[in-house]
Short mmCIF file of C-alpha atoms and ligand atoms in Angstrom, two decimals:
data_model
loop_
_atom_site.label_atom_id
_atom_site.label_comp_id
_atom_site.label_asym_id
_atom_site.label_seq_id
_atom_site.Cartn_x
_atom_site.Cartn_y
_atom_site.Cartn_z
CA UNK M 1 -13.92 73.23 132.22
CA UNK M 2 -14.02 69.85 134.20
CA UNK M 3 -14.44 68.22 130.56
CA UNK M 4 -11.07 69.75 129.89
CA UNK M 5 -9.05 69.42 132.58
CA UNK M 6 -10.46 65.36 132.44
CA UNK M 7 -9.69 65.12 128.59
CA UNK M 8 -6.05 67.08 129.63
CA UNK M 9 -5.08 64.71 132.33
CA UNK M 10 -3.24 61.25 132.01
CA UNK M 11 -1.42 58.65 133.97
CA UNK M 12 1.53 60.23 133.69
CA UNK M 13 4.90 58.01 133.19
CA UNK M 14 7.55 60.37 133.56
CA UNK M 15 7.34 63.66 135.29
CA UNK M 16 9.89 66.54 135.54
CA UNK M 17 11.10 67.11 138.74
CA UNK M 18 9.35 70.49 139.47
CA UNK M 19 7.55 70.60 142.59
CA UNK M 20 4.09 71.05 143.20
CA UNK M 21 3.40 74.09 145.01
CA UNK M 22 2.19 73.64 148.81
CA UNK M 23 -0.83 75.41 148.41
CA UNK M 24 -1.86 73.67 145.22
CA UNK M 25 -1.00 69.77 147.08
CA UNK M 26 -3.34 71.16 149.76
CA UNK M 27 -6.38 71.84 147.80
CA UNK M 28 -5.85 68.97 146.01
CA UNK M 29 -6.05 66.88 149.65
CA UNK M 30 -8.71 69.30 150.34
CA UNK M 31 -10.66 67.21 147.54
CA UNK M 32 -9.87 63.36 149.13
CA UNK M 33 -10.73 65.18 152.73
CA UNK M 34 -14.06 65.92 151.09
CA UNK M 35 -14.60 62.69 149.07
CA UNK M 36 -17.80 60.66 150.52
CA UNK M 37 -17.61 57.38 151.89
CA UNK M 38 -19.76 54.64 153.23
CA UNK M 39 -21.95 56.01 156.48
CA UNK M 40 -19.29 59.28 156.08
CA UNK M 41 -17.00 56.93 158.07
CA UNK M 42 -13.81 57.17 155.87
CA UNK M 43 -11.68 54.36 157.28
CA UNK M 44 -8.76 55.27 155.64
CA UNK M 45 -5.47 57.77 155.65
CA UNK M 46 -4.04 59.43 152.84
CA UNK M 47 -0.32 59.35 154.12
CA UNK M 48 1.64 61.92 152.07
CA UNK M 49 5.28 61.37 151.11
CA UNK M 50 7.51 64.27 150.66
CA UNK M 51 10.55 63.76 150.80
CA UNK M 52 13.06 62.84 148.05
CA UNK M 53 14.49 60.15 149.88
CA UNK M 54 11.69 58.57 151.42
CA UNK M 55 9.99 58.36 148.09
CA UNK M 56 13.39 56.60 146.64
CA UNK M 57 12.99 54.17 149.24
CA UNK M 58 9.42 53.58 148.37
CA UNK M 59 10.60 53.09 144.64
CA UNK M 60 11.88 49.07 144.88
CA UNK M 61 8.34 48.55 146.34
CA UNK M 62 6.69 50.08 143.51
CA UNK M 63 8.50 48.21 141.00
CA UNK M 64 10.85 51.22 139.79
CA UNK M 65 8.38 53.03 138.72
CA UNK M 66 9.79 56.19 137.10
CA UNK M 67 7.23 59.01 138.27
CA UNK M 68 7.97 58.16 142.33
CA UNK M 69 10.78 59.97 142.02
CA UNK M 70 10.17 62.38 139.44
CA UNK M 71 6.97 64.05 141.04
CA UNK M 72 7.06 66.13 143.99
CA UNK M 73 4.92 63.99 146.14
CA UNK M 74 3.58 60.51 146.94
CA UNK M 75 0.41 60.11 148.39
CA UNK M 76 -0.55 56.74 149.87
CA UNK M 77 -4.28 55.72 150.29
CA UNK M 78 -4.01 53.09 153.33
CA UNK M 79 -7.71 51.40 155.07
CA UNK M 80 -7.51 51.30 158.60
CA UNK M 81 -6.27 48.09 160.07
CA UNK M 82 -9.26 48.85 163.28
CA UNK M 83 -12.91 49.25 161.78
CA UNK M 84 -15.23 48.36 164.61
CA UNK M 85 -17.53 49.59 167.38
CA UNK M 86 -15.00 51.90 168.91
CA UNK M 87 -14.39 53.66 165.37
CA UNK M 88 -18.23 54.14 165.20
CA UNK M 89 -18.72 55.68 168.40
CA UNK M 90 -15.85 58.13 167.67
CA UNK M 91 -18.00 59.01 163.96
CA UNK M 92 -21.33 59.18 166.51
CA UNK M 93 -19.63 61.81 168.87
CA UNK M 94 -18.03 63.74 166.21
CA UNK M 95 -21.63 63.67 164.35
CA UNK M 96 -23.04 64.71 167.41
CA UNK M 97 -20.79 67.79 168.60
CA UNK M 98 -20.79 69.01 164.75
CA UNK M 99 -24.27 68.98 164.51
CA UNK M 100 -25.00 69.93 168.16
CA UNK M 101 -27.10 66.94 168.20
CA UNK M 102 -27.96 64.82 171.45
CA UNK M 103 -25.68 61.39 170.90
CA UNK M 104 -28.96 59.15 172.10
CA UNK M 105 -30.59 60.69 168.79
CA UNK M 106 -27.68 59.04 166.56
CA UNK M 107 -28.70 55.34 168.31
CA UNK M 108 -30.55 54.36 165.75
CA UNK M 109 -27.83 54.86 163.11
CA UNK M 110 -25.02 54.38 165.03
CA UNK M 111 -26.87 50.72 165.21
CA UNK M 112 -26.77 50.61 161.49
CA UNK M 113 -22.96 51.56 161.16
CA UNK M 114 -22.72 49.08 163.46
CA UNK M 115 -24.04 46.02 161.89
CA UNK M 116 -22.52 47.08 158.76
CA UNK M 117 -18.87 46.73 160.17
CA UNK M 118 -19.73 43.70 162.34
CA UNK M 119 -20.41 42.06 159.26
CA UNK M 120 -17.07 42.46 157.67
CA UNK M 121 -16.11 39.38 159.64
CA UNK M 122 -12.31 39.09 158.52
CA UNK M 123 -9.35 41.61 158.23
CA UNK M 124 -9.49 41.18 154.37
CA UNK M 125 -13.03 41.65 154.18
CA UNK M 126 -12.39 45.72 156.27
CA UNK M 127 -9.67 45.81 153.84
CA UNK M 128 -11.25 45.44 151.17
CA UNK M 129 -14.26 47.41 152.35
CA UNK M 130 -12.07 50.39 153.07
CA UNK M 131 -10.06 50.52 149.97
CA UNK M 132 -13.42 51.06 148.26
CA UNK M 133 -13.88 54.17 149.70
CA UNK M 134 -10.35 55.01 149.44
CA UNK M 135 -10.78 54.49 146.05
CA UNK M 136 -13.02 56.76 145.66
CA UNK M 137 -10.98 59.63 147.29
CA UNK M 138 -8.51 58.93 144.59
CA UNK M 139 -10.70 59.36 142.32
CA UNK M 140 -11.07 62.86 143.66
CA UNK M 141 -7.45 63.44 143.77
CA UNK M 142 -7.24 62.60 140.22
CA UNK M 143 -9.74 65.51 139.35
CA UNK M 144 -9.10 67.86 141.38
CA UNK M 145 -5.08 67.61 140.00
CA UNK M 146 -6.52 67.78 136.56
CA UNK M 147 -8.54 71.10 137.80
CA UNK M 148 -5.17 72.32 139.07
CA UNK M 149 -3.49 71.27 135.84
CA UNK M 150 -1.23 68.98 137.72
CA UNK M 151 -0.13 65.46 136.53
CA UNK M 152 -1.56 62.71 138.76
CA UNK M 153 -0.56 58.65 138.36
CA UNK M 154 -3.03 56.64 140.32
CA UNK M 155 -1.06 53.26 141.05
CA UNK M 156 -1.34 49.88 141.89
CA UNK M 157 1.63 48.91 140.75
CA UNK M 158 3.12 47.83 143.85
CA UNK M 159 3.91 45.75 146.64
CA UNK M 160 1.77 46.58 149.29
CA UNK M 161 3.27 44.64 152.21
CA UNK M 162 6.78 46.23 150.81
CA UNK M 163 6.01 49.91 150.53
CA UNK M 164 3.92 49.45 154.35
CA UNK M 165 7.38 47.97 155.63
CA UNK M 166 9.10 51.10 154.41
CA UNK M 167 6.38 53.56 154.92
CA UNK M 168 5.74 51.82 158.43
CA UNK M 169 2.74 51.69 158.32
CA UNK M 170 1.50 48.45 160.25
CA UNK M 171 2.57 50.58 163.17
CA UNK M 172 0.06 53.19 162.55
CA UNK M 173 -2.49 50.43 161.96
CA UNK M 174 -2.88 51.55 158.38
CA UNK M 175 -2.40 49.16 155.38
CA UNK M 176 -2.08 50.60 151.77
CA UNK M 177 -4.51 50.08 149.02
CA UNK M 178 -3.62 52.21 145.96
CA UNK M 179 -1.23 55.52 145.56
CA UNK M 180 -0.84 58.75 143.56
CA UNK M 181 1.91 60.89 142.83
CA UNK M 182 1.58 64.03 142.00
CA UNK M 183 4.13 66.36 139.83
CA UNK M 184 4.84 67.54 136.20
CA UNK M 185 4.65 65.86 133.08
CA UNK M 186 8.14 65.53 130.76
CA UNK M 187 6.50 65.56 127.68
CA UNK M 188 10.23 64.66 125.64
CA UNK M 189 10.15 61.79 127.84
CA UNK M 190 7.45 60.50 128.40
CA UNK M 191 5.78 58.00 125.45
CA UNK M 192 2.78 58.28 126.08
CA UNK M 193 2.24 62.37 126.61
CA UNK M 194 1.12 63.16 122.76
CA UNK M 195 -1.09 59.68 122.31
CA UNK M 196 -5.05 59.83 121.82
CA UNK M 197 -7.22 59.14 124.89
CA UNK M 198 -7.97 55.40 124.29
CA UNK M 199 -11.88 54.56 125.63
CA UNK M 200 -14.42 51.97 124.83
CA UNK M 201 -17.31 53.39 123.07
CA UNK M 202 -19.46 55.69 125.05
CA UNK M 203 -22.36 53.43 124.50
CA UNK M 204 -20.63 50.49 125.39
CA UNK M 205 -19.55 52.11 128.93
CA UNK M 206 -22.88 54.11 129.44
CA UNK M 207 -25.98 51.84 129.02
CA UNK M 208 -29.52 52.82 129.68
CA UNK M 209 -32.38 50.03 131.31
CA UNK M 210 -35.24 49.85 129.85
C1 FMN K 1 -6.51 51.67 140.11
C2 FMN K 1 -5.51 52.04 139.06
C3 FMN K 1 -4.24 51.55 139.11
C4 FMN K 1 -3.27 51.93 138.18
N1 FMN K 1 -1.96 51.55 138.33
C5 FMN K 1 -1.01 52.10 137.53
C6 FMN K 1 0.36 51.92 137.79
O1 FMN K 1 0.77 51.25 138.74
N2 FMN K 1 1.25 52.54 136.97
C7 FMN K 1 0.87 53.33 135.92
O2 FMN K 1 1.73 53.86 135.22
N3 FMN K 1 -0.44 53.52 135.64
C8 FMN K 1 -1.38 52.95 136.42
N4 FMN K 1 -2.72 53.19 136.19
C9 FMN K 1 -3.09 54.05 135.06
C10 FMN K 1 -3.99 53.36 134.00
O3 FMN K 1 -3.25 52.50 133.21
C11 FMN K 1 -4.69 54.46 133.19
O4 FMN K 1 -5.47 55.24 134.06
C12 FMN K 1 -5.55 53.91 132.07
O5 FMN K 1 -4.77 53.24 131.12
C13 FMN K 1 -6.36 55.00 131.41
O6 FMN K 1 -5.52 55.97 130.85
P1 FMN K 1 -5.45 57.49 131.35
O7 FMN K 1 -5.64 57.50 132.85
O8 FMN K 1 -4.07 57.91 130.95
O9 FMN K 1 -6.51 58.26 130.65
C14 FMN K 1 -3.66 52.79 137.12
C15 FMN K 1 -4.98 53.28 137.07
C16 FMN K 1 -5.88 52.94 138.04
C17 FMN K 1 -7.26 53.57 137.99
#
């Protein structure tokens, strides 16, 4: 079934118009809520764009693309701008209260976390850090949308300093990395519905060590 829906889904160029039911957009954010990330510290948002017109506003920033406007909704993976000791100790107490652990327990790792994020020395470097992981709740968005038989574009075919102008997102501290919309495929319209998957040879992506 997940072979399927993965062989079924496509970056989708042009999409219909028909709107996503609510229900179905939530599970499908149910999936990046759920997506692992480094020390389970997801420093990112998934800012979700709704409305017709905010989503043609975001369309000059994302170089016209067509599907912006023709899917139901936007999402918008954006890192944190703040990734430091404060954002730890908030992960440590919520850790801590979940688990109905002692926080003195978590020292050790909340040392750990620590170093790790003291180490990304610049703003680029937490960027780039956090887009990783927000990568990889894409990547769940993009299956669980195939699951739901929804049409999914993963993009990074923007500007990002553009679409966080219009999105305001500096304000929020949040800075976006990649996006997805989600909607319908127009299969009269869109070239590329009806055209063959296009991989490199299994062997050539899957490789064993000896
Ligand atoms: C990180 C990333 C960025 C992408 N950016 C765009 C984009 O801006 N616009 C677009 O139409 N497709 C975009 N794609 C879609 C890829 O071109 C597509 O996934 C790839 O050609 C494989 O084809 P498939 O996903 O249709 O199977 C992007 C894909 C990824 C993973």
């Amino acid at each position: 079934m997940l072979h399927t829906a993965l062989n079924w889904r496509y970056a989708t160029k042009r999409m219909n118009g028909r709107r996503v039911p609510e229900a179905t957009v939530e599970r499908i954010l149910d999936a990046a809520h759920l997506a692992p990330s480094s020390y389970g510290l997801q420093p990112y948002s998934v800012v979700v764009v709704e409305t017709p017109e905010l989503r043609e506003r975001c369309q000059p920033a994302m170089f016209h693309q067509p599907q912006v406007v023709e899917g139901s909704h936007l999402l918008v993976f954006a890192t944190w701008e703040c990734i430091g000791e404060a954002e730890v100790d908030q992960l440590m107490a919520l850790i801590a209260e979940e688990r109905g652990l002692e926080l003195s327990s978590l020292e050790g790792y909340r040392q750990t976390v620590a170093g790790t994020v003291e180490r990304l020395a610049t703003a680029e470097a937490r960027h780039q850090w956090a887009a990783r992981q927000a990568y990889l709740a894409m990547g769940m968005v993009l299956t669980a949308a195939a699951m739901e038989r929804v049409d999914a574009t993963p993009m990074e075919g923007f500007d990002p300093a553009a679409l966080d102008e219009v999105l305001e997102l500096p304000a929020r501290g949040l800075r976006s990395a990649v996006a997805v919309t989600l909607g319908y495929r127009d299969t009269d319209a869109d070239w590329l519905a009806n055209l063959k998957k296009v991989r490199w040879p299994r062997e050539r992506v899957i490789t064993r060590a000896e």
